[in-house]
PDB file of C-alpha atoms in Angstrom:
ATOM      1  CA  MET A  18       0.000   0.000   0.000  1.00 61.00           C
ATOM      2  CA  PRO A  19       1.502   3.382  -0.982  1.00 62.00           C
ATOM      3  CA  THR A  20       2.241   5.934   1.716  1.00 60.00           C
ATOM      4  CA  PRO A  21      -0.115   8.935   1.545  1.00 59.00           C
ATOM      5  CA  PRO A  22       1.590  12.247   0.745  1.00 61.00           C
ATOM      6  CA  SER A  23       2.573  14.513   3.600  1.00 67.00           C
ATOM      7  CA  PRO A  24      -0.028  17.067   4.619  1.00 68.00           C
ATOM      8  CA  PRO A  25       0.594  20.439   2.970  1.00 76.00           C
ATOM      9  CA  ILE A  26       0.665  22.186   6.330  1.00 85.00           C
ATOM     10  CA  GLY A  27       2.224  21.316   9.655  1.00 85.00           C
ATOM     11  CA  SER A  28       1.010  21.545  13.212  1.00 86.00           C
ATOM     12  CA  ALA A  29       2.339  25.102  13.652  1.00 88.00           C
ATOM     13  CA  GLN A  30       0.292  26.252  10.688  1.00 91.00           C
ATOM     14  CA  VAL A  31      -2.788  24.385  11.914  1.00 91.00           C
ATOM     15  CA  ALA A  32      -2.396  26.150  15.279  1.00 91.00           C
ATOM     16  CA  LEU A  33      -2.233  29.514  13.502  1.00 93.00           C
ATOM     17  CA  ILE A  34      -5.146  28.802  11.171  1.00 94.00           C
ATOM     18  CA  THR A  35      -7.454  27.598  13.930  1.00 93.00           C
ATOM     19  CA  GLY A  36      -6.355  30.296  16.360  1.00 93.00           C
ATOM     20  CA  ARG A  37      -7.145  33.964  16.842  1.00 95.00           C
ATOM     21  CA  VAL A  38      -6.779  35.110  13.250  1.00 96.00           C
ATOM     22  CA  SER A  39      -8.426  37.267  10.648  1.00 97.00           C
ATOM     23  CA  ILE A  40      -9.788  35.062   7.844  1.00 98.00           C
ATOM     24  CA  ILE A  41     -10.421  36.404   4.343  1.00 98.00           C
ATOM     25  CA  VAL A  42     -11.941  34.122   1.691  1.00 98.00           C
ATOM     26  CA  ALA A  43     -11.357  34.958  -1.974  1.00 98.00           C
ATOM     27  CA  SER A  44     -12.995  33.647  -5.115  1.00 98.00           C
ATOM     28  CA  ARG A  45     -13.345  34.683  -8.721  1.00 97.00           C
ATOM     29  CA  ASP A  46     -16.166  34.616 -11.212  1.00 97.00           C
ATOM     30  CA  ALA A  47     -16.168  33.364 -14.808  1.00 96.00           C
ATOM     31  CA  ARG A  48     -14.875  36.758 -15.984  1.00 97.00           C
ATOM     32  CA  LEU A  49     -11.985  36.468 -13.466  1.00 96.00           C
ATOM     33  CA  ARG A  50     -13.381  39.267 -11.285  1.00 97.00           C
ATOM     34  CA  PRO A  51     -12.342  38.733  -7.653  1.00 98.00           C
ATOM     35  CA  HIS A  52     -14.745  38.613  -4.721  1.00 98.00           C
ATOM     36  CA  LEU A  53     -13.801  38.646  -1.046  1.00 97.00           C
ATOM     37  CA  MET A  54     -15.568  37.997   2.230  1.00 97.00           C
ATOM     38  CA  ARG A  55     -14.478  37.804   5.824  1.00 97.00           C
ATOM     39  CA  ALA A  56     -15.038  34.365   7.349  1.00 97.00           C
ATOM     40  CA  VAL A  57     -16.459  33.993  10.847  1.00 96.00           C
ATOM     41  CA  GLY A  58     -14.838  30.694  11.782  1.00 96.00           C
ATOM     42  CA  CYS A  59     -12.649  27.828  10.637  1.00 96.00           C
ATOM     43  CA  ARG A  60     -11.979  24.195  11.439  1.00 95.00           C
ATOM     44  CA  MET A  61      -9.570  21.648  10.011  1.00 94.00           C
ATOM     45  CA  SER A  62      -9.591  17.918   9.600  1.00 92.00           C
ATOM     46  CA  GLN A  63      -7.360  15.872  11.889  1.00 85.00           C
ATOM     47  CA  ASP A  64      -4.864  15.252   9.085  1.00 86.00           C
ATOM     48  CA  GLY A  65      -4.603  18.944   8.114  1.00 87.00           C
ATOM     49  CA  ARG A  66      -5.792  18.315   4.558  1.00 92.00           C
ATOM     50  CA  ARG A  67      -9.406  19.586   4.679  1.00 96.00           C
ATOM     51  CA  VAL A  68     -10.540  23.028   5.784  1.00 97.00           C
ATOM     52  CA  THR A  69     -13.997  24.368   6.514  1.00 97.00           C
ATOM     53  CA  VAL A  70     -14.578  28.119   6.676  1.00 98.00           C
ATOM     54  CA  LEU A  71     -17.844  29.713   7.746  1.00 97.00           C
ATOM     55  CA  LEU A  72     -19.256  32.578   5.711  1.00 97.00           C
ATOM     56  CA  PRO A  73     -22.252  34.790   6.465  1.00 96.00           C
ATOM     57  CA  GLU A  74     -24.819  33.927   3.799  1.00 93.00           C
ATOM     58  CA  GLY A  75     -26.158  37.469   3.592  1.00 87.00           C
ATOM     59  CA  GLY A  76     -22.888  39.199   2.747  1.00 90.00           C
ATOM     60  CA  ALA A  77     -21.112  36.425   0.885  1.00 95.00           C
ATOM     61  CA  ARG A  78     -23.499  35.892  -2.026  1.00 95.00           C
ATOM     62  CA  GLU A  79     -20.930  36.603  -4.760  1.00 97.00           C
ATOM     63  CA  VAL A  80     -18.229  34.478  -3.135  1.00 98.00           C
ATOM     64  CA  LEU A  81     -20.623  31.593  -2.545  1.00 98.00           C
ATOM     65  CA  ASP A  82     -21.933  31.795  -6.135  1.00 98.00           C
ATOM     66  CA  ASP A  83     -18.356  31.718  -7.452  1.00 98.00           C
ATOM     67  CA  LEU A  84     -17.455  28.718  -5.312  1.00 98.00           C
ATOM     68  CA  ARG A  85     -20.534  26.812  -6.424  1.00 98.00           C
ATOM     69  CA  ASP A  86     -19.646  27.611 -10.035  1.00 98.00           C
ATOM     70  CA  ASN A  87     -15.901  26.939 -10.221  1.00 98.00           C
ATOM     71  CA  HIS A  88     -14.826  25.525  -6.814  1.00 98.00           C
ATOM     72  CA  GLN A  89     -11.649  27.696  -6.770  1.00 98.00           C
ATOM     73  CA  ILE A  90     -10.830  29.213  -3.375  1.00 98.00           C
ATOM     74  CA  ALA A  91      -8.022  31.104  -1.671  1.00 98.00           C
ATOM     75  CA  VAL A  92      -8.098  31.822   2.047  1.00 98.00           C
ATOM     76  CA  VAL A  93      -5.736  34.081   3.985  1.00 98.00           C
ATOM     77  CA  PHE A  94      -5.276  33.607   7.726  1.00 97.00           C
ATOM     78  CA  SER A  95      -3.465  36.432   9.536  1.00 97.00           C
ATOM     79  CA  ARG A  96      -2.823  37.024  13.229  1.00 97.00           C
ATOM     80  CA  PRO A  97      -3.380  40.769  13.761  1.00 96.00           C
ATOM     81  CA  SER A  98      -0.982  41.073  16.725  1.00 95.00           C
ATOM     82  CA  SER A  99       2.005  39.671  14.793  1.00 95.00           C
ATOM     83  CA  ASN A 100       1.009  39.821  11.095  1.00 95.00           C
ATOM     84  CA  GLN A 101       1.934  36.132  10.835  1.00 95.00           C
ATOM     85  CA  THR A 102       0.035  35.079   7.717  1.00 96.00           C
ATOM     86  CA  VAL A 103      -0.524  32.008   5.575  1.00 96.00           C
ATOM     87  CA  GLN A 104      -2.584  31.467   2.453  1.00 97.00           C
ATOM     88  CA  LEU A 105      -4.284  28.216   1.475  1.00 97.00           C
ATOM     89  CA  LYS A 106      -5.709  27.423  -1.939  1.00 97.00           C
ATOM     90  CA  GLY A 107      -8.096  24.731  -3.076  1.00 97.00           C
ATOM     91  CA  ASN A 108      -9.850  23.708  -6.261  1.00 97.00           C
ATOM     92  CA  ASP A 109     -12.638  21.534  -4.881  1.00 98.00           C
ATOM     93  CA  ALA A 110     -14.607  23.944  -2.680  1.00 98.00           C
ATOM     94  CA  THR A 111     -18.154  22.895  -1.850  1.00 98.00           C
ATOM     95  CA  VAL A 112     -20.824  24.901  -0.061  1.00 98.00           C
ATOM     96  CA  THR A 113     -23.211  23.327   2.446  1.00 97.00           C
ATOM     97  CA  PRO A 114     -25.648  24.697   5.021  1.00 94.00           C
ATOM     98  CA  SER A 115     -24.206  25.218   8.471  1.00 94.00           C
ATOM     99  CA  GLY A 116     -25.506  23.476  11.545  1.00 92.00           C
ATOM    100  CA  PRO A 117     -25.755  24.362  15.243  1.00 93.00           C
ATOM    101  CA  GLU A 118     -22.142  23.301  15.845  1.00 94.00           C
ATOM    102  CA  ASP A 119     -21.053  25.883  13.268  1.00 94.00           C
ATOM    103  CA  MET A 120     -22.914  28.651  15.105  1.00 93.00           C
ATOM    104  CA  ALA A 121     -21.047  27.647  18.270  1.00 94.00           C
ATOM    105  CA  LEU A 122     -17.755  27.678  16.343  1.00 96.00           C
ATOM    106  CA  ALA A 123     -18.545  31.175  15.008  1.00 95.00           C
ATOM    107  CA  GLU A 124     -19.204  32.408  18.557  1.00 94.00           C
ATOM    108  CA  ARG A 125     -15.901  30.937  19.820  1.00 95.00           C
ATOM    109  CA  TYR A 126     -14.110  32.500  16.852  1.00 95.00           C
ATOM    110  CA  LEU A 127     -15.659  35.907  17.624  1.00 95.00           C
ATOM    111  CA  GLN A 128     -14.534  35.713  21.261  1.00 95.00           C
ATOM    112  CA  GLY A 129     -10.975  34.808  20.203  1.00 95.00           C
ATOM    113  CA  PHE A 130     -10.941  37.641  17.669  1.00 95.00           C
ATOM    114  CA  ILE A 131     -12.114  40.076  20.369  1.00 95.00           C
ATOM    115  CA  GLU A 132      -9.194  38.963  22.561  1.00 95.00           C
ATOM    116  CA  GLU A 133      -6.717  39.181  19.665  1.00 95.00           C
ATOM    117  CA  ILE A 134      -7.590  42.685  18.510  1.00 95.00           C
ATOM    118  CA  GLY A 135      -7.986  43.749  22.140  1.00 95.00           C
ATOM    119  CA  GLN A 136      -4.199  43.336  22.395  1.00 94.00           C
ATOM    120  CA  LEU A 137      -3.980  46.089  19.788  1.00 95.00           C
ATOM    121  CA  GLY A 138      -6.285  48.418  21.725  1.00 95.00           C
ATOM    122  CA  HIS A 139      -9.489  47.728  19.776  1.00 95.00           C
ATOM    123  CA  SER A 140     -12.789  47.253  21.563  1.00 93.00           C
ATOM    124  CA  ALA A 141     -15.189  44.349  21.259  1.00 93.00           C
ATOM    125  CA  ASP A 142     -17.452  46.668  19.253  1.00 94.00           C
ATOM    126  CA  VAL A 143     -14.854  46.684  16.468  1.00 95.00           C
ATOM    127  CA  ALA A 144     -14.877  42.880  16.318  1.00 93.00           C
ATOM    128  CA  HIS A 145     -18.676  42.810  16.308  1.00 91.00           C
ATOM    129  CA  THR A 146     -18.724  45.328  13.462  1.00 92.00           C
ATOM    130  CA  ILE A 147     -16.141  43.396  11.408  1.00 89.00           C
ATOM    131  CA  LEU A 148     -17.665  39.962  12.015  1.00 91.00           C
ATOM    132  CA  GLY A 149     -21.341  40.865  12.319  1.00 85.00           C
ATOM    133  CA  HIS A 150     -23.823  38.662  10.467  1.00 84.00           C
ATOM    134  CA  ASP A 151     -27.525  37.886  10.504  1.00 80.00           C
ATOM    135  CA  GLY A 152     -26.993  34.387  11.874  1.00 79.00           C
ATOM    136  CA  ALA A 153     -27.332  32.441   8.620  1.00 91.00           C
ATOM    137  CA  LEU A 154     -24.000  30.797   7.811  1.00 96.00           C
ATOM    138  CA  ALA A 155     -22.719  28.684   4.940  1.00 97.00           C
ATOM    139  CA  SER A 156     -19.951  26.118   5.406  1.00 97.00           C
ATOM    140  CA  VAL A 157     -17.317  26.021   2.691  1.00 98.00           C
ATOM    141  CA  HIS A 158     -15.212  22.845   2.612  1.00 98.00           C
ATOM    142  CA  PHE A 159     -12.047  22.371   0.574  1.00 98.00           C
ATOM    143  CA  THR A 160      -8.906  20.277   0.312  1.00 97.00           C
ATOM    144  CA  VAL A 161      -5.644  22.180   0.667  1.00 96.00           C
ATOM    145  CA  ALA A 162      -4.018  22.042  -2.777  1.00 95.00           C
ATOM    146  CA  ALA A 163      -1.348  24.686  -2.104  1.00 95.00           C
ATOM    147  CA  ALA A 164      -0.098  26.640   0.892  1.00 95.00           C
ATOM    148  CA  PHE A 165       1.998  29.796   0.979  1.00 95.00           C
ATOM    149  CA  GLU A 166       3.869  31.867   3.537  1.00 92.00           C
ATOM    150  CA  GLN A 167       2.389  35.372   3.414  1.00 93.00           C
ATOM    151  CA  THR A 168       3.888  36.983   6.500  1.00 91.00           C
ATOM    152  CA  PRO A 169       5.361  40.300   5.324  1.00 92.00           C
ATOM    153  CA  GLY A 170       9.067  39.859   4.705  1.00 93.00           C
ATOM    154  CA  PRO A 171      11.550  38.089   2.453  1.00 92.00           C
ATOM    155  CA  THR A 172       9.697  34.748   2.341  1.00 91.00           C
ATOM    156  CA  ALA A 173       6.240  36.138   1.545  1.00 92.00           C
ATOM    157  CA  GLY A 174       4.763  34.308  -1.430  1.00 93.00           C
ATOM    158  CA  GLN A 175       6.964  31.244  -1.032  1.00 93.00           C
ATOM    159  CA  PRO A 176       5.436  27.778  -0.739  1.00 90.00           C
ATOM    160  CA  LEU A 177       4.867  26.961   2.894  1.00 84.00           C
ATOM    161  CA  LYS A 178       7.405  24.770   4.632  1.00 76.00           C
ATOM    162  CA  THR A 179       5.520  22.628   7.136  1.00 64.00           C
ATOM    163  CA  THR A 180       6.662  22.966  10.727  1.00 56.00           C
ATOM    164  CA  ALA A 181       5.708  21.436  14.021  1.00 54.00           C
ATOM    165  CA  ALA A 182       4.233  23.622  16.758  1.00 54.00           C
TER     166      ALA A 182
END
C-alpha cells in the first residue's frame, strides 16, 4: 500500500489557522473578477488536509456563487498582533448549510478575535462590526491544494514549509 503524501501544512500552521486570526476568503467569477468575504470561523480535519470556513450567507453571495460555479478558493489567515500570515488554496470547494455546531464555532471564533484585537487596543465593538452577520451561515469545505507563507518579509509568497508547533 503506498504511503499517503505529507499534509501540505504542519502543526504550527494548523495552530495559527485555527487560532485567533483574521480570515479572508477569496474567489473569482467566470470573468476572473475577484470577490472577497471575511469568514467567521474555521476548522480543520485531523490530518490537516481539509478546511472548513464559515461565511455569512447574507454578505457572501458573490463568493458563494463563485465557489458553487468553479470551486476555486483562496483563504488568507493572519494574526493581527504579529502579522503572521498564511494562504491556502483549493480547487474543490463545496458549499453546504451550516448546523448548530457551526454557530457555536462562530461564537468561539468571535470571542478569540475580540481577545486578539484587544491586544492592539481595539474594543469588542470593532470585532462585532467586522464579524457581524444575521446568523445564517454557509460552510465552505475544501482540500488544501497549495499553501503559501504570506507573513510580510523576504519569504512572503513562497510555498509553505511545514513545521511542528
